[in-house]
Structures are given as structure tokens and as C-alpha cells.
Coordinates of C-alpha atoms in Angstrom, one line a residue:
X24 CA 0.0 0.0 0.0
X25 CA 1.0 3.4 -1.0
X26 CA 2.3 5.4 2.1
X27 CA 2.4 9.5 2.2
X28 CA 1.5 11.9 4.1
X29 CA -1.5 13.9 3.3
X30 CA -3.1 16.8 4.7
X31 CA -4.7 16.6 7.9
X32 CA -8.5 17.0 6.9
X33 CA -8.2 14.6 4.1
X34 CA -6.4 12.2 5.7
X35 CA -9.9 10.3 5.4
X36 CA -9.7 10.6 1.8
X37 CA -6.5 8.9 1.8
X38 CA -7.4 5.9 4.0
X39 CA -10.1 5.2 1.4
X40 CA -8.4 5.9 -1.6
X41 CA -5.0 4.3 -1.5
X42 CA -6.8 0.8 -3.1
X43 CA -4.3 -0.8 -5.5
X44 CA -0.7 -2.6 -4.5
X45 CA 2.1 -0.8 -5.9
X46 CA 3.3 -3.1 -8.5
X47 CA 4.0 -3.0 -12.1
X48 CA 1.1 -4.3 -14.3
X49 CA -0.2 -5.1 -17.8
X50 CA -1.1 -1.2 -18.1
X51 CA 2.8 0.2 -17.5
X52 CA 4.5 -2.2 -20.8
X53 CA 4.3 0.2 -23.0
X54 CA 5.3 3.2 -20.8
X55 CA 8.7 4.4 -21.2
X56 CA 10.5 5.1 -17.5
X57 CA 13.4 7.8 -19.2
X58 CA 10.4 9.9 -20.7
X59 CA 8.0 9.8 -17.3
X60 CA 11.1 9.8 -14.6
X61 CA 13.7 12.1 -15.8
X62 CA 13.8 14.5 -13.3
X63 CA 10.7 13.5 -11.8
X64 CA 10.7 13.0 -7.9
X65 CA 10.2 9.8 -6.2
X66 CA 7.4 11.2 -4.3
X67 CA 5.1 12.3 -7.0
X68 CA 2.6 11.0 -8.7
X69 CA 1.9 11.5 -12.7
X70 CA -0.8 10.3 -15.3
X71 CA -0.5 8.4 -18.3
X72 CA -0.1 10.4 -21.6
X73 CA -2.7 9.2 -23.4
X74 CA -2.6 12.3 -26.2
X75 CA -4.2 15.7 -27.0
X76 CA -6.5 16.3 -24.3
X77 CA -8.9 18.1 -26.2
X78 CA -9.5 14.9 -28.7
X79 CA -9.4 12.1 -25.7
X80 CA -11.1 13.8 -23.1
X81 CA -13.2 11.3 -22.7
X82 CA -10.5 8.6 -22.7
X83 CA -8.9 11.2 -19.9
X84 CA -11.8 11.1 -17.9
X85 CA -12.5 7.1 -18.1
X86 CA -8.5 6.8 -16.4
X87 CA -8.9 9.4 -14.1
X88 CA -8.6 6.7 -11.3
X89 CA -5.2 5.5 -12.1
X90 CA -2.1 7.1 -11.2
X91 CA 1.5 5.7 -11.3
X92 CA 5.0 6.5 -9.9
X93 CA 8.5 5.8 -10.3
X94 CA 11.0 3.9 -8.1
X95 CA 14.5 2.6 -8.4
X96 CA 15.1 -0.2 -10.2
X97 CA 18.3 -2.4 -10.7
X98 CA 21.4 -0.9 -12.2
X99 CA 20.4 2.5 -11.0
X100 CA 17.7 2.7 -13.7
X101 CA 14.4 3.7 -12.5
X102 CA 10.4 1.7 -13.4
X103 CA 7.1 2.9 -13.0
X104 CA 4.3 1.6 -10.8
X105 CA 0.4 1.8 -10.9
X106 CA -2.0 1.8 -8.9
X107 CA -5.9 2.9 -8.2
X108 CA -8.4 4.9 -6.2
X109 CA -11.8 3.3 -5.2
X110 CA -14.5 3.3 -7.9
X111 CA -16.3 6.2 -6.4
X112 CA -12.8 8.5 -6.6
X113 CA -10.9 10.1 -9.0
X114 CA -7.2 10.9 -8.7
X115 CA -6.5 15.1 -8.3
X116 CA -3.2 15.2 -9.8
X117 CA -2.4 18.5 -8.1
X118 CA -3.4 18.0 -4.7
X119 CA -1.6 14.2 -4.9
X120 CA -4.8 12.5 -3.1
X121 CA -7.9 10.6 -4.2
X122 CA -10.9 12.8 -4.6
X123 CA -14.6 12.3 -4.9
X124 CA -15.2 12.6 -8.7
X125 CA -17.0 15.6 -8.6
X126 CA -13.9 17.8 -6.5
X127 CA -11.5 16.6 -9.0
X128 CA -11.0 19.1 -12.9
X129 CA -7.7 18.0 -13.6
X130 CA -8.4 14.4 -15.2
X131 CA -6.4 15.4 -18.5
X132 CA -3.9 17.1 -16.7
X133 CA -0.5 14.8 -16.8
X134 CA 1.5 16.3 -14.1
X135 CA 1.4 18.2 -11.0
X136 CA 2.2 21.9 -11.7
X137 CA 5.4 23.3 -9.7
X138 CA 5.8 27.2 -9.5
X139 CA 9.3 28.1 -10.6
X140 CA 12.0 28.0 -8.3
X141 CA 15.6 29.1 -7.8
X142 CA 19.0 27.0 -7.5
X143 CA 18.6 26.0 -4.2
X144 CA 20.0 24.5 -2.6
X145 CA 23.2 24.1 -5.1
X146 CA 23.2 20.5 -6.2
X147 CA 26.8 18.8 -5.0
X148 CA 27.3 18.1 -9.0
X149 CA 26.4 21.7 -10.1
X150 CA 28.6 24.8 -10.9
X151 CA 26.7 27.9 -10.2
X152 CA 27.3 31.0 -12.7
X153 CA 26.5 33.0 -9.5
X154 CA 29.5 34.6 -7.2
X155 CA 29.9 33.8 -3.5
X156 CA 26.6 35.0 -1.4
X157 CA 24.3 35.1 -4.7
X158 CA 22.0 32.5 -5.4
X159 CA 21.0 31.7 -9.1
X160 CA 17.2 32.6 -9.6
X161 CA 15.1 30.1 -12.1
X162 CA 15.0 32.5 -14.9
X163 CA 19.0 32.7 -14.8
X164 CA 20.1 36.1 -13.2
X165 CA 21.7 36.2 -9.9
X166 CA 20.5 37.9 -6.7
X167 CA 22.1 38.6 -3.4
X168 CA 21.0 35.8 -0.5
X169 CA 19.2 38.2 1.4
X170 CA 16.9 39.4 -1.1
X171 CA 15.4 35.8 -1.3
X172 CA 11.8 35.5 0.5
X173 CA 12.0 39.1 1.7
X174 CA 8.6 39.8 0.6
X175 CA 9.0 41.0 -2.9
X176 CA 9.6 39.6 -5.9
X177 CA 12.7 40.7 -7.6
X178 CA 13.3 37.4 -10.0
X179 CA 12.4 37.7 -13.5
X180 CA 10.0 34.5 -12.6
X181 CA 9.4 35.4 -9.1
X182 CA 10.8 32.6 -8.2
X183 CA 13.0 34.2 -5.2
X184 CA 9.8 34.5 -3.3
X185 CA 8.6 30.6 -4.4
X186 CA 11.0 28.6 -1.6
X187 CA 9.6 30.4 1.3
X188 CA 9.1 27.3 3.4
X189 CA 10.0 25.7 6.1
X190 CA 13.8 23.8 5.3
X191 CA 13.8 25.7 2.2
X192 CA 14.8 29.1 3.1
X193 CA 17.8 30.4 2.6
X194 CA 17.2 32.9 5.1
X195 CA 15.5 30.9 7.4
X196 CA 15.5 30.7 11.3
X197 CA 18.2 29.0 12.9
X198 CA 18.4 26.0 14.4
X199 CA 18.2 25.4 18.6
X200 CA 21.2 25.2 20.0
X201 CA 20.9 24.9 23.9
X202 CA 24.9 26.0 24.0
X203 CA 23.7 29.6 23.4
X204 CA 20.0 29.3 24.2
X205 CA 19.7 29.2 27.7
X206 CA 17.0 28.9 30.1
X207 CA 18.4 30.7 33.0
X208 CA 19.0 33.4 30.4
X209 CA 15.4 33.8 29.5
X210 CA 15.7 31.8 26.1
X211 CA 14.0 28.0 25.6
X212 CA 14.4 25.5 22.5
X213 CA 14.3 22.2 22.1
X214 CA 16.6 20.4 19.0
X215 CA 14.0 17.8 18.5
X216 CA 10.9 19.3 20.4
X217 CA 11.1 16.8 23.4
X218 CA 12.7 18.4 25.9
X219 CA 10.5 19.7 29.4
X220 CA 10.4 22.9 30.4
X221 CA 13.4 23.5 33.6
X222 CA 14.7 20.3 32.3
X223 CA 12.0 19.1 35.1
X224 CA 12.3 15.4 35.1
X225 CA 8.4 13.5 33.9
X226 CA 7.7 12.6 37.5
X227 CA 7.5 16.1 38.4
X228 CA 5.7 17.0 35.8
X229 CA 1.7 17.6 35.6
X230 CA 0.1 15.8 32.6
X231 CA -1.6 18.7 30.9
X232 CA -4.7 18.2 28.7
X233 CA -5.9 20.1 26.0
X234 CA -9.4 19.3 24.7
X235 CA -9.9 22.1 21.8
X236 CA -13.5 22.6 19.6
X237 CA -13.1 24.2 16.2
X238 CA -15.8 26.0 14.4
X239 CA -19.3 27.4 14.7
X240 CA -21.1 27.5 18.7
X241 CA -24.4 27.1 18.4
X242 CA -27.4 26.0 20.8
X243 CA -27.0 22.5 20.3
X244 CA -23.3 21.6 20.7
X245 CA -23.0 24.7 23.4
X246 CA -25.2 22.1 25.6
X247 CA -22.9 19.2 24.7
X248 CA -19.7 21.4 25.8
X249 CA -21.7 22.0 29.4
X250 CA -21.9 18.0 29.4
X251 CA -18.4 18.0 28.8
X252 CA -16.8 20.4 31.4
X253 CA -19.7 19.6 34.2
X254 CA -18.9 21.9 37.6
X255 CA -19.2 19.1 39.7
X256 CA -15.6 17.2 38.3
X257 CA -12.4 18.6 39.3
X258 CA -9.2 18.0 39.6
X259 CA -7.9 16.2 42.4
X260 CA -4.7 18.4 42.2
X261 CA -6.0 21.7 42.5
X262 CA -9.5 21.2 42.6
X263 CA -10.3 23.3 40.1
X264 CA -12.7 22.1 37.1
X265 CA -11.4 21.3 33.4
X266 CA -11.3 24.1 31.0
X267 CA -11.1 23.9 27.0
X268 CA -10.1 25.5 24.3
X269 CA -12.4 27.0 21.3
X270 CA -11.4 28.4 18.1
X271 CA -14.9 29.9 16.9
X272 CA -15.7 30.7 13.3
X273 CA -17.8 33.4 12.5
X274 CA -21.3 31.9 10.5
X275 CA -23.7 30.4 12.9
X276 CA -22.3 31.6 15.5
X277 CA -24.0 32.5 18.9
X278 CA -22.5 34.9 20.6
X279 CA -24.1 34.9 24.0
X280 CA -22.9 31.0 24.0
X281 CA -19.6 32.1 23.2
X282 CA -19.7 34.9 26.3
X283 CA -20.6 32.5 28.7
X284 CA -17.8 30.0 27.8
X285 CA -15.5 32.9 28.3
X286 CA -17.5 33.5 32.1
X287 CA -16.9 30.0 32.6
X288 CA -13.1 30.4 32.1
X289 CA -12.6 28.4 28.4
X290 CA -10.4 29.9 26.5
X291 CA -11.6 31.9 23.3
X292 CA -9.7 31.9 20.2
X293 CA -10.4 32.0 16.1
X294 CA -10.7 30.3 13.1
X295 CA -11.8 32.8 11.1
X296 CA -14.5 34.6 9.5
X297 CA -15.3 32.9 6.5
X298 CA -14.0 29.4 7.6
X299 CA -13.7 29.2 3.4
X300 CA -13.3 25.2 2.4
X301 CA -10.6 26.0 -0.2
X302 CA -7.1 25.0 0.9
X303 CA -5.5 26.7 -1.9
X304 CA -7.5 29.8 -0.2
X305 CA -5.6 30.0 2.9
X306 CA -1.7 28.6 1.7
X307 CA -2.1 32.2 -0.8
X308 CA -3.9 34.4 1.5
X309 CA -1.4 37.4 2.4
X310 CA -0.6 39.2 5.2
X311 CA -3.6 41.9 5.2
X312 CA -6.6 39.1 4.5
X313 CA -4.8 37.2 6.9
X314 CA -5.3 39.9 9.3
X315 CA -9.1 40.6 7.8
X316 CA -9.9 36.8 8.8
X317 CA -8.5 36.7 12.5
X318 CA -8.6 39.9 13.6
X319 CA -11.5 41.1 11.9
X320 CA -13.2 38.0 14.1
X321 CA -11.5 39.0 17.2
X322 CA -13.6 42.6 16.2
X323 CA -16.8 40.8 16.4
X324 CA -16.3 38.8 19.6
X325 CA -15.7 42.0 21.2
X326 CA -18.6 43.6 20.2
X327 CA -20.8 40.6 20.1
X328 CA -19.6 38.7 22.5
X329 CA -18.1 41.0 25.2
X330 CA -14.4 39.9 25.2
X331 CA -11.8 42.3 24.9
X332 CA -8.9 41.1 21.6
X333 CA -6.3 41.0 23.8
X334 CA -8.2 38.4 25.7
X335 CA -8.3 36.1 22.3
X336 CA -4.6 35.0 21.9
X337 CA -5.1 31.8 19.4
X338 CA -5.5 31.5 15.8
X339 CA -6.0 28.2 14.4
X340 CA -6.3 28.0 10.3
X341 CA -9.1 26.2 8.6
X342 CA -8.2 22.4 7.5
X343 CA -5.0 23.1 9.3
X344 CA -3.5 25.0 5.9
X345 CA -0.8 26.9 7.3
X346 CA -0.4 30.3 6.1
X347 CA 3.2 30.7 5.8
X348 CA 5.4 33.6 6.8
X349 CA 2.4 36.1 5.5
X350 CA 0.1 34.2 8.2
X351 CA 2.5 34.5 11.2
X352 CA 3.6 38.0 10.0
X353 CA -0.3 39.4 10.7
X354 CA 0.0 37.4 14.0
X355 CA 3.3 39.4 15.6
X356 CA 1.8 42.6 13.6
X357 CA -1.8 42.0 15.8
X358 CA -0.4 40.4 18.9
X359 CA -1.6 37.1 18.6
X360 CA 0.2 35.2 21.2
X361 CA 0.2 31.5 19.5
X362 CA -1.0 29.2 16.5
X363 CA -2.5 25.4 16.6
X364 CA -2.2 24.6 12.7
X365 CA 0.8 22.9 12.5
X366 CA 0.5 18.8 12.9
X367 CA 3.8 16.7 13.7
X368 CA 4.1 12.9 12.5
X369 CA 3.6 10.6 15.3
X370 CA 6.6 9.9 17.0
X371 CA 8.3 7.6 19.6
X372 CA 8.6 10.2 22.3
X373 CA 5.8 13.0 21.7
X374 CA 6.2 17.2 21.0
X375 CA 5.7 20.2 23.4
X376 CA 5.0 23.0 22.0
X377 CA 7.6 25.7 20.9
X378 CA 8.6 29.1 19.7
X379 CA 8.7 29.9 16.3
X380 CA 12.3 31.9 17.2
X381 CA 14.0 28.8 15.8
X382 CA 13.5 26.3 12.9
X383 CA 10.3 23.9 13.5
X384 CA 11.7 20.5 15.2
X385 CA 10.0 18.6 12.8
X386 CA 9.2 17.7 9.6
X387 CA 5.9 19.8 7.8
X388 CA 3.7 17.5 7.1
X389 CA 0.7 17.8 4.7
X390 CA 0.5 18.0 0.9
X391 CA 2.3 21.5 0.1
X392 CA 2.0 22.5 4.0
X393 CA 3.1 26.5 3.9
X394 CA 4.7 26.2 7.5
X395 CA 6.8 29.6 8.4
X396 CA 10.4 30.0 7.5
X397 CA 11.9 33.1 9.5
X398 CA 12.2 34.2 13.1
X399 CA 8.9 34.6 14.9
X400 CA 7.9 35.5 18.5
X401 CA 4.7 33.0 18.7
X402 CA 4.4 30.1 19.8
X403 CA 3.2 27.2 18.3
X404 CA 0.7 24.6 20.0
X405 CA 2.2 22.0 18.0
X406 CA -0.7 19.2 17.0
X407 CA 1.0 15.6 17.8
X408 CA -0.3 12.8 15.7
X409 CA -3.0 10.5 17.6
X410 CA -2.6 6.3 17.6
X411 CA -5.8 4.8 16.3
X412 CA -5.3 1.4 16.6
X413 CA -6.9 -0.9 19.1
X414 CA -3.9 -2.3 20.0
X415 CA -0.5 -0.1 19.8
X416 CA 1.6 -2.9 21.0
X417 CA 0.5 -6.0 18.4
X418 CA -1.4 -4.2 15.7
X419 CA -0.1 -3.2 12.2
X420 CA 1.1 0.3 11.7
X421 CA -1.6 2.4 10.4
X422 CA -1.7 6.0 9.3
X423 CA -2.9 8.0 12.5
X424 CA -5.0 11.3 12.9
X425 CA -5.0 15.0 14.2
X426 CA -8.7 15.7 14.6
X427 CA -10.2 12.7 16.4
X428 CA -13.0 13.3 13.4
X429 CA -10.6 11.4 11.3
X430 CA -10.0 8.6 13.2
X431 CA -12.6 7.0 11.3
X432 CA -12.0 3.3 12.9
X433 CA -13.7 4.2 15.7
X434 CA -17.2 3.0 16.0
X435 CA -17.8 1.8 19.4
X436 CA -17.2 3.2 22.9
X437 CA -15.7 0.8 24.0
X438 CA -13.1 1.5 21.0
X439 CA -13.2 5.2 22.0
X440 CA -12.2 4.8 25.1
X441 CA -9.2 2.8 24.5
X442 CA -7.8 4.8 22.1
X443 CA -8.0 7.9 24.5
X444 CA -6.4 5.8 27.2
X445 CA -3.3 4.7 24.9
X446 CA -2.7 8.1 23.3
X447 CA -2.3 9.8 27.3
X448 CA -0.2 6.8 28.2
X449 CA 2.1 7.2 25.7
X450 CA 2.3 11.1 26.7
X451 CA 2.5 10.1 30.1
X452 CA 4.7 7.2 29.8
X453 CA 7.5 9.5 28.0
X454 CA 7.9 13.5 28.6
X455 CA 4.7 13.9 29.5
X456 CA 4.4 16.6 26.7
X457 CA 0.6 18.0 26.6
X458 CA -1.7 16.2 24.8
X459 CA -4.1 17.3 22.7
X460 CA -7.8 15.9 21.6
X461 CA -9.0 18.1 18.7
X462 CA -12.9 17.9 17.7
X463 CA -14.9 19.7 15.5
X464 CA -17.6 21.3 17.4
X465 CA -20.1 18.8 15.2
X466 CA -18.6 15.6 16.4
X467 CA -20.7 14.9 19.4
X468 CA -23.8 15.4 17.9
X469 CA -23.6 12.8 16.2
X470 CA -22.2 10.5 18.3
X471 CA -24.3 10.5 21.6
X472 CA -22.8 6.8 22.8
X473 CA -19.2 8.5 22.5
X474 CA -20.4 11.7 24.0
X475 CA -21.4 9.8 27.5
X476 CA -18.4 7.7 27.3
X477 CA -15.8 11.4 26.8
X478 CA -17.9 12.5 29.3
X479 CA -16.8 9.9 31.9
X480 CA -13.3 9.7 30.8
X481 CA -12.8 13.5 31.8
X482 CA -14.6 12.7 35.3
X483 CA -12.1 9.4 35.7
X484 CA -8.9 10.9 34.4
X485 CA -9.1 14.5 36.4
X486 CA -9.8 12.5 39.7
X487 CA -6.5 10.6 39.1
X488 CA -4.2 13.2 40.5
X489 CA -1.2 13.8 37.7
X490 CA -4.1 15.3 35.1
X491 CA -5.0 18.2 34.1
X492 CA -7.5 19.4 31.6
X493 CA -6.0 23.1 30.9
X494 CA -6.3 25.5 28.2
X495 CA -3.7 26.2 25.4
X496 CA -3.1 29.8 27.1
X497 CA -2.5 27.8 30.5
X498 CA -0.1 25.3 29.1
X499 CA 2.1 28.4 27.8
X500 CA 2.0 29.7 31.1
X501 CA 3.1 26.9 32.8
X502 CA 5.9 26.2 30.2
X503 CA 7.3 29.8 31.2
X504 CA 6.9 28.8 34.5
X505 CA 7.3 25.3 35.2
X506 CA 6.4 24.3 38.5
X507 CA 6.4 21.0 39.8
X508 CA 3.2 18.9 41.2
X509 CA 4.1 18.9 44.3
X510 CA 3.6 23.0 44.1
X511 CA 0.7 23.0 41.5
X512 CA -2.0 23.6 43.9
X513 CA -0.5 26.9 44.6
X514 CA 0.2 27.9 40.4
X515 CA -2.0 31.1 40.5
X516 CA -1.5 30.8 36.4
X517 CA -4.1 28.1 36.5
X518 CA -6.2 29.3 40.2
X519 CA -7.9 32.3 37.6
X520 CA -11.6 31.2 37.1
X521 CA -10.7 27.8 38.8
X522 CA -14.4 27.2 39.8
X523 CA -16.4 29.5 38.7
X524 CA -20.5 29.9 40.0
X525 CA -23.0 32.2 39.2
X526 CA -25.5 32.5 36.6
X527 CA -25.0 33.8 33.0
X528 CA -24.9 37.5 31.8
X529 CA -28.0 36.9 29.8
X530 CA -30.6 34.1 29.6
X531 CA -32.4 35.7 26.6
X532 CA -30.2 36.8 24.2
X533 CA -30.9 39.4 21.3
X534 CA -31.8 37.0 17.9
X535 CA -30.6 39.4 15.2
X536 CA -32.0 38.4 11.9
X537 CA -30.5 39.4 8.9
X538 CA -31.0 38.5 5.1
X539 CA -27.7 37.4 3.4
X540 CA -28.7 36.0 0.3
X541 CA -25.2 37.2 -1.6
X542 CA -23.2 35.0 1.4
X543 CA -25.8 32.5 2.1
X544 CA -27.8 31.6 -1.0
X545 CA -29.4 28.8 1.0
X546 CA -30.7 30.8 4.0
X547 CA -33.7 33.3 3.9
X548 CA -32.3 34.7 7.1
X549 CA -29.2 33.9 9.2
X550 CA -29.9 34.9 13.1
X551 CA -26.8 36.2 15.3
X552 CA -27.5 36.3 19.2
X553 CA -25.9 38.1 21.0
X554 CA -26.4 39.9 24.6
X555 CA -25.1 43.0 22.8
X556 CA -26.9 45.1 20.2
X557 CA -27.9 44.1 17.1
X558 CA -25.5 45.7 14.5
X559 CA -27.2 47.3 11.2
X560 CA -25.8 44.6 9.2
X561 CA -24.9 41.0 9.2
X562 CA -21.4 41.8 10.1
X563 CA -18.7 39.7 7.6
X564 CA -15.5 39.9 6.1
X565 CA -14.5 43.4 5.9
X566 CA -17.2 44.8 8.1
X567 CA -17.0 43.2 11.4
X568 CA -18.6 45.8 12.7
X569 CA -22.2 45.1 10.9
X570 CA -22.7 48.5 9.5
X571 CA -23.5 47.4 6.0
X572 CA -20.3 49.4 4.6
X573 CA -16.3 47.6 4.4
X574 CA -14.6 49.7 7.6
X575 CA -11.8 47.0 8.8

């Protein structure tokens, strides 16, 4: 079976489509390896030429299925491979995953398109025309190092701007290195994002939790997250009760729901206005539409939902497409204090989260992942890969999941709950590095029998003692001041909101109804509730005010 990484959200895609073994067949005889693997990666996949796609397009459309690949063969020659998506998928050359058929417009397109890009890094076997310090752009000319992925394109192809990625960047953040990076001097790092905070050793450290919710709050799953974080369980440490994390996007939103998460002490942060479906969308968007999207949200909680911006210090990016440089830029520019849109492969001894002041301690995974290059002072809540199999120990190695939505093997509690208990032991077991359980704020409400069973797990594991179900603001804090268990009773970080009673600002909210046929073809009238006023206008991208006119 064919084995790549994909990107997070389609990762279920993947585990459906990957259907044929990767071994030559009948349909390869007649396909010449020197004219489809010259030059071609080992990690990409290609059509068949079948022709002139305006004459065969049907021909195009009736292979669209199959895709094939090349890999070494003896003598140091190199053969191609087949192999198939499910019946009900087509093969999207450019995105390198299997497709329902309708999602997928590239059946007669041979190849995946690559942007220009400069000679870098300098192949051992190449002599550059360029002198010392000057790198050789794709169209020829030579340019200084520095003025590569500074913003601006100065190639005749642009291509100086086109390796602005994370290990491609020739300007790029540095490496950790704990010689000069010291903690007692104020600076942290980690060379392969393992290491604890103080250097604590695991026994002294708490097990931090982070249970996150991404996307619309609404009346239905607002009740399931009260189910959730019940008053009555808390943690035997500090006996204060378990908090979460939500990154809220904008449509279908209600905002009184979202105020009294904030009363209850859950952390606030965004996913955007638009929450747009389009990964292509958000790996493009530049620095100013980045800042439309977060900030402009950050706008509306403040005026619909009563929370001040610099109380919302998260930004997570729709289907986890990192924004690149552009996206991180906006989020030092705005004062964003962190970002939870980066994933890390599963790996023996899990990640903590890190600055972005140094190179990323792991690999970017995801098809054409944008992750940031340069020097940035945020922090990144790092999302580690979760185990789905029943069995870690005995079972066969199978791709794992970011969003527990994608661990589509589990059907039964009784599966559920095993799979939470082996991905916290293996946390636990190691560094103890905070682990993370990402939802979308849909998943419960379909899934009642897991719902009562999540439910009980929380109540179980915060009675335990080393547990703790914390926010992704409260984990930073404790990583800039680690404190041990034995003292974490006394961590006034996490004693804000411990247990908080009372009733909520408003029991019957203001239902603002507003007609947005150009935004929402489908609805007559989309409702926002709110304890505040009503704005003029259904407030939106560029107006997150509501007053019917673009004032961001």
C-alpha cells in the first residue's frame, strides 16, 4: 500500500483511496521510464499520456482513477508503478490524493504543476554561474541571498519569493542550540521538540490536557460542551474544574454562548470569519486578509460577544493550511500570542510546544504544507499525531489522525475509550508533553454513545491526581513557569476562574436576523445572538462591525 503523508483534513480521503498494490502491471509495458522519470521526484505522482486532451477527453476522464509513480530499479535505472483509487474517486493530480469525482477538474492534466523556483539549494554536482553570497534565480540572473523571500519579488520569474518554506529558506531561522540558548538566560528550544520545560524530570511534571472545539457555537453543541466540562468534576490536584479550548468561526455563531464559555473560564480563540473550504485559499492568503480573517473575528467577539482582543490569543487555520510567513507575520503585527495549525508525524517520544524563534523540530507534514520560515515571536501549539489502533503494542502500523473526526475506525465506545487511554499513556509514559484531543464542534452530535463515554473519561482521568484538563493559554504559562506537582495547587496561572459559579450574563439573548442571500444563498435569514446590540448589518469579512459598509 502506497504510504504519504496527506493533509490533515483529508487524511480520510487517503485511508479510502490508496486501493491498488504498488506493483508493475499489464497497463505500464508500453510506458517508457526515461520519458516519465527524468527529473521526476520519487514522491510524486503522474498520469498516463494518453494524447491531446482536447481529442481524448473522454478517454482522460474514463482513467482518471489511475495514477502511477517511479521507483528505483536495478542498475540505478528507474520503473514505473500503478496503482488505483476506489471506484467512487478520482485521482486530483495536483493535490496528490484521491478525490470524490465531482472535487476533481484535472483528469487530463499529466502532471502536477510546480511554481518556478531558484537553485537552491546548489546540487553537490552543479557549478553555479553566480559569485559567493548570490543564489541563481530560475529564470538565470543572480540575486544577493538576502533578497530571497523578503517579501518582494525581484526574479524575472518570481521565483525568489517561491522557496519560502519551512527547510527551504535560505534565510531561514536557525536552528536550537541549547549551548547559546539558555534557560536561566530567559531563552527556551528544544533540538528535537522533546525536551520539558526546567529540564523538570516527567515525575515532576503535571500531565496537561488540551481538549480544543473548532468552528461554529451554536445551541446545540453549546449544551454538549456544558456536558463536557460539568462543575461538579475537578481536579484532584487543584480542585479546580477542566477548562477547553475554542477556536470559533464566525457563520452560525451564537455569541451569547460564546460569552458565557468565556464566564466559565474556556479559552476563546479564532478560526476565522469565513472558515472558506478551499485549501488553496488560505496557503495564498497574504498578510492583510490574513489579518481581515483573524482579527476582523476578534472585532466581532468584542462587540458581540463582550471579550476584549487581547483576551483572544489563538489563531487556528481552517483544515490546518498553514499560512506561511504572510500568516504569522499578521499574527506578531496584531499580537496574537500562539498558533495550533501545524501537525507533527507521530513519533516515539511525543512534541511540546515551541517558539517559532528557531527552525520547526519537525518535519511539515501535509501536501504542500506552507509552515513559516523566519524568526517569529509566537508560539506554536504543536498538533502531535494521535494512535488509532486498538492495539499499539501488536497491531499493524496504520496512518494516525490529528482531529479525532478522522479517526474513522472508531465505531464503538468501548473503541473510543481505549484509544484515549493509549494516546495519554504514551504522553504520560514519556515526557509527558501535553496532549491534545482536537474535535470539531459537530462531532458529538452525532455521536451521543461516544459523547457519555468522553464525558466519563474527563470525570475518571481528572480524579487521578497527575491530570490536568487546561487551556492552550495555560499550558504556555506553565511552560514559562514550570512548577512541579508537588507546588501545583498553589500555580496562581491556573487558580484564575478555577471554579467559577454564578448565573449567565444573559438568559435571553438578542436573535438578530439578517437577510444574506449574496453570502448565504441557501438561507432566507441567518440569526446572530448576541447579549449585545444588534449591528445594522450581518457583520462579515471586511465589516466586522455590521454597519453594511467595508470599515476593517
Amino acid at each position: 500500500m502506497i504510504r504519504r503523508v496527506a493533509t490533515p483534513l483529508l487524511a480520510l480521503l487517503l485511508l479510502a483511496g490508496w486501493a491498488a498494490a504498488q506493483t508493475p502491471n499489464e497497463d505500464i509495458g508500453d510506458m517508457d521510464p526515461e520519458y516519465y522519470c527524468s527529473g521526476r521526484p520519487e514522491n510524486e505522482f503522474f498520469r498516463r499520456d494518453l494524447g491531446e486532451a482536447t481529442e481524448l477527453e473522454r478517454l482522460y476522464k474514463a482513467a482518471c482513477g489511475k495514477y502511477y509513480r517511479c521507483v528505483p530499479a536495478p542498475a540505478g535505472k528507474r520503473s514505473i508503478v500503478s496503482s488505483s483509487c476506489q471506484t467512487q474517486l478520482y485521482f486530483d493530480v495536483q493535490l496528490q490524493i484521491c478525490e470524490r469525482k465531482h472535487k476533481v477538474l484535472n483528469c487530463d492534466q499529466i502532471d502536477k504543476q510546480h511554481k518556478s523556483r531558484p537553485v537552491w539549494p546548489v546540487p553537490d554536482d552543479y557549478q553555479s554561474p553566480c559569485p559567493e553570497g548570490q543564489i541563481e534565480c530560475g529564470s538565470g540572473e543572480c540575486l544577493p541571498r538576502p533578497r530571497f523571500c523578503d517579501g518582494s519579488p525581484d526574479c524575472g520569474d518570481g521565483s525568489d519569493e517561491n522557496i519560502c518554506r519551512h527547510g527551504e529558506d535560505p534565510n531561514g531561522a536557525d536552528g536550537c542550540d541549547p549551548r547559546s540558548c539558555r534557560w536561566e538566560q530567559g531563552c527556551f528550544c528544544s533540538v528535537d521538540g522533546t525536551r520539558i520545560p526546567g529540564d523538570l524530570n516527567p515525575e515532576q511534571t503535571p500531565q496537561m490536557i488540551t481538549i480544543t472545539f473548532t468552528g461554529a457555537v451554536n445551541e446545540r453543541n453549546f449544551r454538549i460542551f456544558q456536558d463536557i466540562f460539568k462543575d461538579t468534576v475537578k481536579h484532584k490536584g487543584n480542585d479546580c474544574t477542566p477548562k477547553g479550548t475554542f477556536f470559533i468561526s464566525h457563520a452560525f455563531t451564537n455569541y451569547s454562548a460564546v460569552q458565557e464559555l468565556h464566564r466559565l473560564g474556556h479559552e476563546i480563540s479564532v478560526s476565522s470569519i469565513t472558515n472558506t473550504q478551499d485549501a488553496d485559499y488560505w496557503t495564498n492568503l497574504d498578510q492583510f486578509q490574513y489579518e481581515a480573517e483573524m482579527d476582523g473575528l476578534r472585532i466581532m467577539c468584542d462587540n458581540f460577544a463582550n471579550i476584549t482582543a487581547n483576551e483572544i490569543l489563538g489563531v487556528r487555520v481552517p483544515q490546518q493550511r498553514v499560512g506561511g510567513n504572510e500568516q504569522f507575520n499578521m499574527m506578531v503585527d496584531w499580537g496574537f500570542l500562539y498558533d495550533s495549525s501545524i501537525s507533527a508525524p507521530r513519533s516515539r517520544v511525543p512534541l511540546w510546544p515551541y517558539t517559532l524563534m528557531h527552525r520547526i523540530p519537525h518535519k511539515c507534514i501535509g501536501t504542500d504544507q506552507n509552515c513559516p520560515s523566519k524568526n517569529f515571536t509566537v508560539w506554536e501549539m504543536v498538533i502531535n499525531e494521535l494512535d488509532r489502533r486498538d492495539d499499539p503494542l501488536f497491531d499493524e502500523q496504520l496512518t494516525g489522525c490529528h482531529y479525532v473526526d478522522q479517526c474513522a475506525n472508531l465505531v464503538t465506545p468501548k473503541q473510543f475509550r481505549s484509544f484515549l487511554d493509549n494516546n495519554l499513556n504514551h504522553h504520560f509514559s514519556k515526557n509527558r508533553a501535553p496532549f491534545g484531543l482536537h474535535f470539531t464542534s459537530g462531532y458529538f452530535e452525532t455521536r451521543r454513545d461516544f459523547l457519555k463515554e468522553f464525558r466519563k473519561w474527563v470525570a475518571d482521568t481528572a480524579a487521578r491526581g497527575d491530570f490536568y484538563f487546561v487551556t492552550m493559554h495555560q499550558v504556555i504559562s506553565w511552560m514559562e513557569a514550570p512548577t512541579e506537582i508537588a507546588a501545583i495547587n498553589n500555580f496562581q496561572e491556573w487558580k484564575g476562574k478555577c471554579e467559577v459559579k454564578g448565573l449567565p450574563y444573559c438568559s435571553l439573548p438578542n436573535p438578530c436576523p439578517k437577510k444574506v442571500p449574496r453570502l448565504f444563498p441557501n438561507e432566507e435569514e441567518m440569526y446572530l445572538y448576541t447579549c449585545m446590540d444588534c449591528p445594522k448589518s450581518y457583520p462579515w469579512l471586511g465589516d466586522p462591525n455590521g454597519n453594511g459598509v467595508a470599515d476593517f
